[in-house]
């Protein structure tokens, strides 16, 4: 693709190019455009640059792409895109952008010929529930006979293919490439988990959404966002900036969970059409009289005056809201309520989301991804409400992430469980024992009885906690 065509993509989303220089000398903008080189690939990792490629230098969280410009040029980069406050290198065509992350998103969308325009794109954001909601939407769409692709925390999958997913929302180039492959595989509906990082770092700029879904909002990622207001500013951007702009703005829809206080706040912030979901009958789609048990969730679903009974094998009251959000998407797409309920019934479990583990001694064992205070409380409360015996929780907190949630999660586990087993969970660069100490500050605020591991060999009689840093032993 010609450079001139890619520059047009930058103009389309306002990723301003403040200067363009040529390989033959500065102050020669005309010759750079006249040269109009053919761009054969787009990159943001210098080690992946191919001859004839365009390299965008972005300032990352751990490294700065501007430090690798020479490496990109050595590998054959035809054009370099740099931030406005960086001196442009000599001897190579250079675009100076006001924000290289926005430029990367625009250039990637243009290079892959705007794949999001060719399919229905559904973006899900919120602190918790994105993955479960994405699986539910996928089942509903498939039950409706629609070719579906998904990109999320667990993996990316479409047309019978499945790939690992290192992050919730891929970098813009990777995302646009994935969408292009979905388009080429005749996928008609793409479901994306959209993280707050992705919104803040412009990974989804140039990705035009038909439907945005809001699940909920609670504490997480304060290591990155620093405070809840900044975190919320990122989350709501999907509904206040992205949905109301671009080629789909006239038909865009926001599906909003009104069970969450921030959902009720959000419904007055977005200008697009809204489908409000909740347990109150006045919502556009409502769940009436849900009953939760170890066999799942049952109740009645109603929209547009129609009422149908439904059953979901998913366990936990918090999944009522995930089901509502997914059903809201089905309603937005004009899928019948009967098909929506069939899709909901067809999802038996999600990897790592209250995922049942077989046990031959009559115990109920679940694995859950819960990594925020709200998610942990929801999961434990769901299990405890249904338990016929005692509740034991084995948990830890990840390193290099929001430290403020560690004592909160410790207090939740110790307060709600008969036994809390505090262990290590992906400490990254931190000392696992220091993370555990921060968790224990919360544990000890609500529970005074500490067990030694050897004391538990014959069981336990009092509510308490035990520390075992080795996760396998825990």
Short mmCIF file of C-alpha atoms in Angstrom, two decimals:
data_model
loop_
_atom_site.label_atom_id
_atom_site.label_comp_id
_atom_site.label_asym_id
_atom_site.label_seq_id
_atom_site.Cartn_x
_atom_site.Cartn_y
_atom_site.Cartn_z
CA UNK A 1 0.00 0.00 0.00
CA UNK A 2 1.26 3.47 -0.88
CA UNK A 3 2.37 5.81 1.91
CA UNK A 4 -0.05 8.48 0.69
CA UNK A 5 -3.02 6.12 1.25
CA UNK A 6 -1.84 5.33 4.77
CA UNK A 7 -1.51 9.02 5.57
CA UNK A 8 -5.17 9.43 4.63
CA UNK A 9 -6.03 6.88 7.33
CA UNK A 10 -4.30 9.09 9.90
CA UNK A 11 -6.45 12.01 8.84
CA UNK A 12 -9.60 9.87 9.17
CA UNK A 13 -9.26 9.51 12.95
CA UNK A 14 -7.39 12.74 13.68
CA UNK A 15 -3.98 11.18 14.30
CA UNK A 16 -2.20 14.28 13.17
CA UNK A 17 1.02 14.08 11.17
CA UNK A 18 2.80 17.29 12.10
CA UNK A 19 5.66 16.90 9.62
CA UNK A 20 6.82 14.65 6.81
CA UNK A 21 10.45 14.50 5.76
CA UNK A 22 12.23 12.62 3.01
CA UNK A 23 15.19 10.32 3.02
CA UNK A 24 17.13 12.88 0.99
CA UNK A 25 16.99 15.75 3.43
CA UNK A 26 14.96 17.84 5.89
CA UNK A 27 12.48 20.54 4.90
CA UNK A 28 11.66 18.65 1.73
CA UNK A 29 8.12 17.49 2.37
CA UNK A 30 7.19 17.50 -1.31
CA UNK A 31 9.85 14.99 -2.29
CA UNK A 32 8.79 12.60 0.50
CA UNK A 33 5.23 12.52 -0.79
CA UNK A 34 6.33 12.38 -4.40
CA UNK A 35 8.47 9.36 -3.57
CA UNK A 36 5.32 7.74 -2.15
CA UNK A 37 7.02 4.44 -1.25
CA UNK A 38 5.14 1.17 -1.25
CA UNK A 39 4.61 -0.02 2.34
CA UNK A 40 4.59 -3.79 2.63
CA UNK A 41 4.05 -4.20 6.39
CA UNK A 42 3.39 -2.28 9.64
CA UNK A 43 5.44 -2.81 12.82
CA UNK A 44 5.89 -1.51 16.34
CA UNK A 45 8.55 -4.06 17.35
CA UNK A 46 11.88 -3.28 15.70
CA UNK A 47 12.99 -6.92 15.74
CA UNK A 48 10.01 -7.85 13.52
CA UNK A 49 10.54 -5.18 10.83
CA UNK A 50 10.69 -6.48 7.28
CA UNK A 51 12.20 -4.83 4.22
CA UNK A 52 9.80 -2.23 2.88
CA UNK A 53 7.98 -2.02 6.21
CA UNK A 54 6.82 0.99 8.20
CA UNK A 55 8.01 1.18 11.82
CA UNK A 56 6.06 3.18 14.40
CA UNK A 57 8.09 4.07 17.49
CA UNK A 58 5.79 4.02 20.51
CA UNK A 59 6.62 4.73 24.11
CA UNK A 60 5.72 1.55 25.95
CA UNK A 61 5.35 0.80 29.64
CA UNK A 62 8.75 -0.91 29.83
CA UNK A 63 10.62 0.28 26.71
CA UNK A 64 10.60 3.13 24.20
CA UNK A 65 10.48 2.24 20.51
CA UNK A 66 12.46 5.38 19.71
CA UNK A 67 15.49 3.64 21.18
CA UNK A 68 15.23 0.99 18.45
CA UNK A 69 14.89 3.15 15.35
CA UNK A 70 18.39 2.28 14.14
CA UNK A 71 17.58 -1.42 14.45
CA UNK A 72 14.36 -0.93 12.47
CA UNK A 73 16.21 0.93 9.71
CA UNK A 74 18.89 -1.75 9.62
CA UNK A 75 16.20 -4.38 9.07
CA UNK A 76 14.87 -2.45 6.06
CA UNK A 77 12.22 -0.06 7.36
CA UNK A 78 11.08 2.17 4.50
CA UNK A 79 9.36 4.75 6.74
CA UNK A 80 9.71 5.65 10.41
CA UNK A 81 6.95 7.29 12.50
CA UNK A 82 8.16 9.18 15.55
CA UNK A 83 6.65 11.24 18.35
CA UNK A 84 6.62 15.02 17.94
CA UNK A 85 9.09 15.56 20.78
CA UNK A 86 11.72 13.27 19.20
CA UNK A 87 14.30 14.44 16.68
CA UNK A 88 13.63 12.81 13.31
CA UNK A 89 16.42 10.52 12.08
CA UNK A 90 18.36 11.35 8.91
CA UNK A 91 18.46 9.18 5.83
CA UNK A 92 14.98 7.68 6.02
CA UNK A 93 11.45 8.84 5.22
CA UNK A 94 10.00 10.05 8.52
CA UNK A 95 6.53 10.97 9.71
CA UNK A 96 6.37 13.06 12.88
CA UNK A 97 3.08 12.44 14.71
CA UNK A 98 1.53 14.22 17.64
CA UNK A 99 0.81 10.79 19.21
CA UNK A 100 2.44 7.70 17.72
CA UNK A 101 0.01 5.33 19.44
CA UNK A 102 -2.91 6.99 17.68
CA UNK A 103 -0.87 7.02 14.48
CA UNK A 104 -0.17 3.29 14.83
CA UNK A 105 -3.89 2.53 15.22
CA UNK A 106 -4.80 4.64 12.19
CA UNK A 107 -2.05 3.26 9.98
CA UNK A 108 -2.87 -0.32 10.95
CA UNK A 109 -6.57 0.16 10.17
CA UNK A 110 -5.68 1.64 6.79
CA UNK A 111 -3.09 -0.99 5.94
CA UNK A 112 -5.55 -3.83 6.61
CA UNK A 113 -8.31 -1.97 4.72
CA UNK A 114 -10.52 -1.20 7.71
CA UNK A 115 -11.75 -4.74 8.49
CA UNK A 116 -14.12 -3.56 11.25
CA UNK A 117 -16.25 -1.84 8.61
CA UNK A 118 -16.92 -5.17 6.92
CA UNK A 119 -18.37 -6.95 9.97
CA UNK A 120 -20.47 -6.37 13.05
CA UNK A 121 -18.10 -5.59 15.93
CA UNK A 122 -19.15 -5.97 19.57
CA UNK A 123 -16.90 -4.50 22.27
CA UNK A 124 -17.26 -5.51 25.94
CA UNK A 125 -15.75 -3.45 28.72
CA UNK A 126 -16.05 -3.44 32.51
CA UNK A 127 -13.94 -4.57 35.45
CA UNK A 128 -15.37 -8.08 35.71
CA UNK A 129 -17.42 -10.36 33.50
CA UNK A 130 -15.94 -9.52 30.09
CA UNK A 131 -14.78 -13.05 29.35
CA UNK A 132 -17.94 -14.80 30.52
CA UNK A 133 -20.08 -12.31 28.61
CA UNK A 134 -18.01 -12.86 25.46
CA UNK A 135 -18.55 -16.63 25.66
CA UNK A 136 -22.28 -16.14 26.17
CA UNK A 137 -22.53 -13.75 23.22
CA UNK A 138 -20.58 -16.23 21.09
CA UNK A 139 -23.07 -19.01 21.92
CA UNK A 140 -26.06 -16.78 21.17
CA UNK A 141 -24.63 -15.66 17.82
CA UNK A 142 -23.71 -19.21 16.84
CA UNK A 143 -27.19 -20.41 17.79
CA UNK A 144 -28.54 -17.68 15.47
CA UNK A 145 -26.41 -19.11 12.65
CA UNK A 146 -23.90 -16.23 12.55
CA UNK A 147 -20.20 -16.74 11.80
CA UNK A 148 -18.46 -15.46 14.94
CA UNK A 149 -14.93 -14.61 16.02
CA UNK A 150 -13.75 -13.72 19.53
CA UNK A 151 -10.68 -11.94 20.89
CA UNK A 152 -10.29 -11.94 24.65
CA UNK A 153 -8.38 -12.79 27.77
CA UNK A 154 -8.34 -16.56 27.34
CA UNK A 155 -7.70 -16.79 23.60
CA UNK A 156 -8.60 -15.60 20.11
CA UNK A 157 -10.77 -17.94 18.04
CA UNK A 158 -12.65 -18.00 14.75
CA UNK A 159 -13.50 -20.42 11.94
CA UNK A 160 -12.34 -23.42 13.95
CA UNK A 161 -8.96 -21.84 14.73
CA UNK A 162 -7.70 -20.92 18.19
CA UNK A 163 -4.69 -18.87 19.27
CA UNK A 164 -3.24 -17.93 22.68
CA UNK A 165 -3.92 -14.40 23.86
CA UNK A 166 -1.09 -12.68 25.78
CA UNK A 167 -3.26 -9.67 26.67
CA UNK A 168 -6.99 -8.98 26.94
CA UNK A 169 -6.99 -6.61 23.95
CA UNK A 170 -4.18 -6.88 21.38
CA UNK A 171 -2.06 -3.92 20.29
CA UNK A 172 -3.71 -2.04 17.41
CA UNK A 173 -1.65 -3.64 14.62
CA UNK A 174 -2.23 -7.13 16.01
CA UNK A 175 -5.94 -6.39 16.46
CA UNK A 176 -6.42 -5.05 12.93
CA UNK A 177 -4.50 -8.02 11.50
CA UNK A 178 -6.71 -10.41 13.49
CA UNK A 179 -9.89 -8.66 12.31
CA UNK A 180 -8.65 -8.79 8.73
CA UNK A 181 -8.09 -12.54 9.02
CA UNK A 182 -11.57 -12.95 10.49
CA UNK A 183 -13.02 -10.94 7.60
CA UNK A 184 -11.14 -13.04 5.07
CA UNK A 185 -12.48 -16.19 6.78
CA UNK A 186 -16.04 -14.86 6.25
CA UNK A 187 -16.60 -14.02 9.93
CA UNK A 188 -19.58 -11.66 10.12
CA UNK A 189 -19.60 -10.87 13.86
CA UNK A 190 -16.50 -10.14 15.96
CA UNK A 191 -16.66 -10.04 19.77
CA UNK A 192 -13.84 -8.17 21.51
CA UNK A 193 -12.98 -7.81 25.17
CA UNK A 194 -11.91 -4.18 25.53
CA UNK A 195 -9.66 -3.43 28.51
CA UNK A 196 -9.12 -0.03 30.08
CA UNK A 197 -5.47 -0.24 29.01
CA UNK A 198 -6.58 -0.73 25.41
CA UNK A 199 -8.84 2.30 25.57
CA UNK A 200 -6.19 4.48 27.20
CA UNK A 201 -3.43 3.33 24.85
CA UNK A 202 -5.60 3.79 21.71
CA UNK A 203 -5.40 0.12 20.72
CA UNK A 204 -9.02 0.15 19.52
CA UNK A 205 -8.92 3.53 17.75
CA UNK A 206 -9.87 2.95 14.13
CA UNK A 207 -11.88 -0.12 15.15
CA UNK A 208 -15.49 0.82 14.53
CA UNK A 209 -17.95 -0.76 16.96
CA UNK A 210 -21.59 -1.56 16.27
CA UNK A 211 -22.32 -2.45 19.90
CA UNK A 212 -20.60 -1.53 23.15
CA UNK A 213 -21.34 -3.54 26.32
CA UNK A 214 -20.82 -2.28 29.88
CA UNK A 215 -20.66 -5.01 32.54
CA UNK A 216 -19.67 -3.29 35.81
CA UNK A 217 -17.08 -1.08 37.48
CA UNK A 218 -15.05 -1.86 40.62
CA UNK A 219 -11.45 -1.43 41.79
CA UNK A 220 -8.68 -2.79 39.58
CA UNK A 221 -5.57 -1.65 37.69
CA UNK A 222 -4.80 1.23 40.03
CA UNK A 223 -1.12 0.44 39.53
CA UNK A 224 -1.67 1.85 36.04
CA UNK A 225 -4.55 4.33 36.38
CA UNK A 226 -3.53 5.59 39.86
CA UNK A 227 -7.09 6.46 40.94
CA UNK A 228 -10.66 5.36 40.29
CA UNK A 229 -11.62 8.56 38.45
CA UNK A 230 -8.88 8.05 35.87
CA UNK A 231 -9.86 4.37 35.54
CA UNK A 232 -13.49 5.35 34.93
CA UNK A 233 -12.49 8.01 32.39
CA UNK A 234 -10.86 5.24 30.33
CA UNK A 235 -13.74 2.79 30.65
CA UNK A 236 -16.45 5.21 29.58
CA UNK A 237 -14.49 6.30 26.50
CA UNK A 238 -15.93 3.35 24.56
CA UNK A 239 -19.41 4.86 25.01
CA UNK A 240 -18.69 8.59 25.00
CA UNK A 241 -16.09 8.75 22.22
CA UNK A 242 -15.78 5.59 20.11
CA UNK A 243 -19.39 4.45 19.68
CA UNK A 244 -20.69 7.96 18.78
CA UNK A 245 -18.01 8.48 16.10
CA UNK A 246 -16.97 6.94 12.82
CA UNK A 247 -18.97 5.34 10.01
CA UNK A 248 -21.28 3.35 12.32
CA UNK A 249 -22.32 6.11 14.71
CA UNK A 250 -25.88 6.34 13.39
CA UNK A 251 -26.60 2.68 14.14
CA UNK A 252 -24.35 2.08 17.16
CA UNK A 253 -25.93 0.64 20.32
CA UNK A 254 -24.83 0.66 23.96
CA UNK A 255 -25.89 -2.33 26.10
CA UNK A 256 -25.69 -1.16 29.71
CA UNK A 257 -26.00 -3.14 32.93
CA UNK A 258 -28.21 -1.00 35.14
CA UNK A 259 -27.58 -3.26 38.14
CA UNK A 260 -24.26 -1.44 38.50
CA UNK A 261 -24.31 2.17 39.79
CA UNK A 262 -21.86 3.25 37.10
CA UNK A 263 -24.18 1.74 34.50
CA UNK A 264 -26.96 4.03 35.65
CA UNK A 265 -24.52 6.92 35.41
CA UNK A 266 -23.31 5.86 31.98
CA UNK A 267 -26.76 5.72 30.41
CA UNK A 268 -26.95 9.52 30.63
CA UNK A 269 -23.48 10.02 29.15
CA UNK A 270 -23.72 8.36 25.75
CA UNK A 271 -25.58 9.74 22.76
CA UNK A 272 -26.12 6.41 20.96
CA UNK A 273 -29.17 4.17 21.20
CA UNK A 274 -29.26 2.23 24.45
CA UNK A 275 -30.53 -1.16 25.56
CA UNK A 276 -30.76 -1.16 29.35
CA UNK A 277 -30.65 -4.51 31.14
CA UNK A 278 -31.32 -5.49 34.74
CA UNK A 279 -33.66 -7.35 37.05
CA UNK A 280 -36.29 -4.58 37.17
CA UNK A 281 -39.16 -5.09 34.73
CA UNK A 282 -38.90 -1.55 33.33
CA UNK A 283 -35.56 -2.31 31.67
CA UNK A 284 -35.46 -2.95 27.92
CA UNK A 285 -34.46 -6.52 28.77
CA UNK A 286 -35.05 -7.95 32.22
CA UNK A 287 -34.41 -11.14 34.17
CA UNK A 288 -37.29 -11.95 36.49
CA UNK A 289 -37.14 -14.11 39.61
CA UNK A 290 -33.76 -15.76 39.01
CA UNK A 291 -33.02 -18.86 41.08
CA UNK A 292 -29.37 -19.85 41.63
CA UNK A 293 -28.20 -23.33 42.59
CA UNK A 294 -25.25 -25.64 42.06
CA UNK A 295 -26.93 -26.77 38.85
CA UNK A 296 -27.02 -23.23 37.44
CA UNK A 297 -29.39 -20.28 37.08
CA UNK A 298 -33.06 -20.39 36.11
CA UNK A 299 -35.65 -17.71 35.70
CA UNK A 300 -37.65 -15.75 33.17
CA UNK A 301 -36.31 -13.38 30.52
CA UNK A 302 -38.50 -10.62 29.13
CA UNK A 303 -38.19 -8.03 26.37
CA UNK A 304 -40.69 -6.26 24.16
CA UNK A 305 -43.61 -7.79 26.04
CA UNK A 306 -42.40 -11.35 25.46
CA UNK A 307 -41.55 -13.58 28.43
CA UNK A 308 -39.63 -16.87 28.23
CA UNK A 309 -38.20 -19.22 30.82
CA UNK A 310 -34.45 -19.85 30.62
CA UNK A 311 -31.80 -21.99 32.28
CA UNK A 312 -28.04 -21.52 32.37
CA UNK A 313 -25.56 -24.11 33.65
CA UNK A 314 -23.35 -21.27 34.93
CA UNK A 315 -23.04 -21.07 38.71
CA UNK A 316 -23.23 -17.89 40.80
CA UNK A 317 -25.61 -14.95 41.14
CA UNK A 318 -23.05 -12.62 39.54
CA UNK A 319 -23.54 -14.51 36.28
CA UNK A 320 -27.10 -13.18 36.12
CA UNK A 321 -25.63 -9.83 35.06
CA UNK A 322 -23.33 -11.46 32.50
CA UNK A 323 -26.30 -13.31 31.01
CA UNK A 324 -28.28 -10.07 30.88
CA UNK A 325 -25.48 -8.26 29.06
CA UNK A 326 -25.14 -11.04 26.49
CA UNK A 327 -28.90 -11.23 26.00
CA UNK A 328 -28.93 -7.46 25.52
CA UNK A 329 -26.52 -7.87 22.61
CA UNK A 330 -28.83 -10.47 21.09
CA UNK A 331 -31.73 -8.05 21.42
CA UNK A 332 -29.70 -5.26 19.82
CA UNK A 333 -29.05 -7.54 16.84
CA UNK A 334 -32.70 -8.51 16.48
CA UNK A 335 -32.19 -12.12 17.56
CA UNK A 336 -35.32 -13.76 18.92
CA UNK A 337 -35.67 -14.23 22.66
CA UNK A 338 -36.08 -17.98 22.10
CA UNK A 339 -32.73 -18.15 20.30
CA UNK A 340 -31.10 -16.02 23.00
CA UNK A 341 -32.32 -18.41 25.71
CA UNK A 342 -31.09 -21.41 23.69
CA UNK A 343 -27.66 -19.81 23.39
CA UNK A 344 -27.51 -19.09 27.12
CA UNK A 345 -28.46 -22.69 27.89
CA UNK A 346 -25.72 -23.97 25.58
CA UNK A 347 -22.78 -22.57 27.55
CA UNK A 348 -21.85 -25.13 30.18
CA UNK A 349 -18.66 -23.56 31.57
CA UNK A 350 -15.86 -21.09 30.79
CA UNK A 351 -12.18 -21.89 31.38
CA UNK A 352 -11.17 -20.41 34.73
CA UNK A 353 -14.58 -18.91 35.51
CA UNK A 354 -16.06 -20.99 38.33
CA UNK A 355 -14.82 -23.91 36.27
CA UNK A 356 -15.77 -27.19 37.96
CA UNK A 357 -13.04 -29.71 38.77
CA UNK A 358 -14.12 -33.36 39.12
CA UNK A 359 -13.80 -34.76 42.64
CA UNK A 360 -14.49 -38.35 43.64
CA UNK A 361 -15.21 -37.64 47.32
CA UNK A 362 -18.36 -35.59 46.93
CA UNK A 363 -16.75 -32.16 47.23
CA UNK A 364 -17.48 -29.27 44.91
CA UNK A 365 -14.24 -27.82 43.55
CA UNK A 366 -14.02 -24.74 41.32
CA UNK A 367 -11.23 -22.73 39.72
CA UNK A 368 -11.87 -19.04 39.18
CA UNK A 369 -9.88 -16.21 37.64
CA UNK A 370 -11.09 -13.68 40.25
CA UNK A 371 -8.33 -11.12 40.69
CA UNK A 372 -10.19 -8.09 42.03
CA UNK A 373 -11.91 -7.58 45.41
CA UNK A 374 -15.35 -7.44 43.80
CA UNK A 375 -14.79 -10.57 41.71
CA UNK A 376 -13.42 -12.53 44.68
CA UNK A 377 -16.34 -11.53 46.88
CA UNK A 378 -18.86 -12.43 44.17
CA UNK A 379 -17.32 -15.85 43.61
CA UNK A 380 -16.99 -16.76 47.29
CA UNK A 381 -20.47 -15.46 48.08
CA UNK A 382 -21.91 -17.48 45.20
CA UNK A 383 -20.25 -20.69 46.37
CA UNK A 384 -20.96 -20.09 50.05
CA UNK A 385 -24.64 -19.47 49.39
CA UNK A 386 -24.92 -22.82 47.65
CA UNK A 387 -22.53 -24.83 49.80
CA UNK A 388 -23.82 -27.69 51.93
CA UNK A 389 -20.59 -27.77 53.94
CA UNK A 390 -17.62 -25.56 54.63
CA UNK A 391 -16.00 -23.18 52.15
CA UNK A 392 -12.23 -23.17 51.59
CA UNK A 393 -10.50 -20.61 49.38
CA UNK A 394 -6.94 -20.91 48.05
CA UNK A 395 -5.83 -17.56 46.65
CA UNK A 396 -3.05 -15.02 46.16
CA UNK A 397 -2.44 -11.70 44.41
CA UNK A 398 -0.29 -11.05 41.36
CA UNK A 399 2.91 -9.03 41.47
CA UNK A 400 3.56 -5.71 39.74
CA UNK A 401 -0.16 -4.87 39.89
CA UNK A 402 -2.46 -2.79 42.08
CA UNK A 403 -1.11 -3.26 45.63
CA UNK A 404 -4.07 -1.55 47.26
CA UNK A 405 -6.38 -4.45 46.53
CA UNK A 406 -4.23 -7.05 48.34
CA UNK A 407 -5.43 -6.40 51.92
CA UNK A 408 -8.98 -5.94 50.61
CA UNK A 409 -8.94 -9.38 49.01
CA UNK A 410 -7.37 -10.87 52.13
CA UNK A 411 -10.14 -9.49 54.31
CA UNK A 412 -12.83 -10.77 51.91
CA UNK A 413 -11.44 -14.33 51.84
CA UNK A 414 -10.93 -14.47 55.61
CA UNK A 415 -14.36 -13.03 56.38
CA UNK A 416 -16.39 -15.18 54.00
CA UNK A 417 -14.55 -18.51 54.10
CA UNK A 418 -14.21 -21.15 56.78
CA UNK A 419 -10.58 -21.51 55.78
CA UNK A 420 -8.49 -19.08 53.73
CA UNK A 421 -5.28 -20.53 52.28
CA UNK A 422 -3.00 -17.63 51.37
CA UNK A 423 -0.42 -18.48 48.73
CA UNK A 424 1.63 -17.04 45.88
CA UNK A 425 0.08 -16.14 42.53
CA UNK A 426 2.38 -15.00 39.71
CA UNK A 427 4.60 -12.60 41.74
CA UNK A 428 6.41 -11.38 38.60
CA UNK A 429 9.29 -9.16 39.77
CA UNK A 430 8.11 -8.84 43.39
CA UNK A 431 9.07 -10.87 46.44
CA UNK A 432 6.20 -13.39 46.95
CA UNK A 433 6.49 -13.13 50.74
CA UNK A 434 6.06 -9.37 50.65
CA UNK A 435 2.90 -9.75 48.60
CA UNK A 436 1.61 -12.31 51.10
CA UNK A 437 2.38 -9.95 54.00
CA UNK A 438 0.24 -7.27 52.34
CA UNK A 439 -2.60 -9.77 51.93
CA UNK A 440 -2.27 -10.82 55.57
CA UNK A 441 -2.83 -7.25 56.75
CA UNK A 442 -6.39 -7.66 55.54
CA UNK A 443 -6.76 -11.26 56.66
CA UNK A 444 -5.73 -10.47 60.23
CA UNK A 445 -8.08 -7.49 60.42
CA UNK A 446 -11.06 -9.87 60.39
CA UNK A 447 -9.66 -13.26 61.46
CA UNK A 448 -7.33 -13.94 64.38
CA UNK A 449 -6.92 -17.72 64.14
CA UNK A 450 -3.87 -18.84 62.15
CA UNK A 451 -3.27 -22.52 61.47
CA UNK A 452 0.01 -24.23 60.74
CA UNK A 453 -0.16 -26.50 57.71
CA UNK A 454 0.58 -29.59 59.79
CA UNK A 455 -2.40 -28.81 62.05
CA UNK A 456 -4.75 -29.26 59.08
CA UNK A 457 -3.81 -32.89 58.42
CA UNK A 458 -6.80 -34.05 60.44
CA UNK A 459 -9.11 -31.20 59.44
CA UNK A 460 -10.06 -28.02 61.28
CA UNK A 461 -12.77 -26.90 63.66
CA UNK A 462 -12.58 -23.10 63.79
CA UNK A 463 -12.69 -20.45 61.11
CA UNK A 464 -9.12 -19.43 60.31
CA UNK A 465 -6.36 -19.06 57.78
CA UNK A 466 -3.08 -20.70 56.81
CA UNK A 467 -0.10 -19.37 54.87
CA UNK A 468 1.59 -21.64 52.32
CA UNK A 469 3.73 -19.71 49.77
CA UNK A 470 4.20 -22.77 47.55
CA UNK A 471 1.11 -22.78 45.36
CA UNK A 472 1.14 -26.51 44.56
CA UNK A 473 1.40 -27.41 48.26
CA UNK A 474 -1.30 -24.85 49.08
#
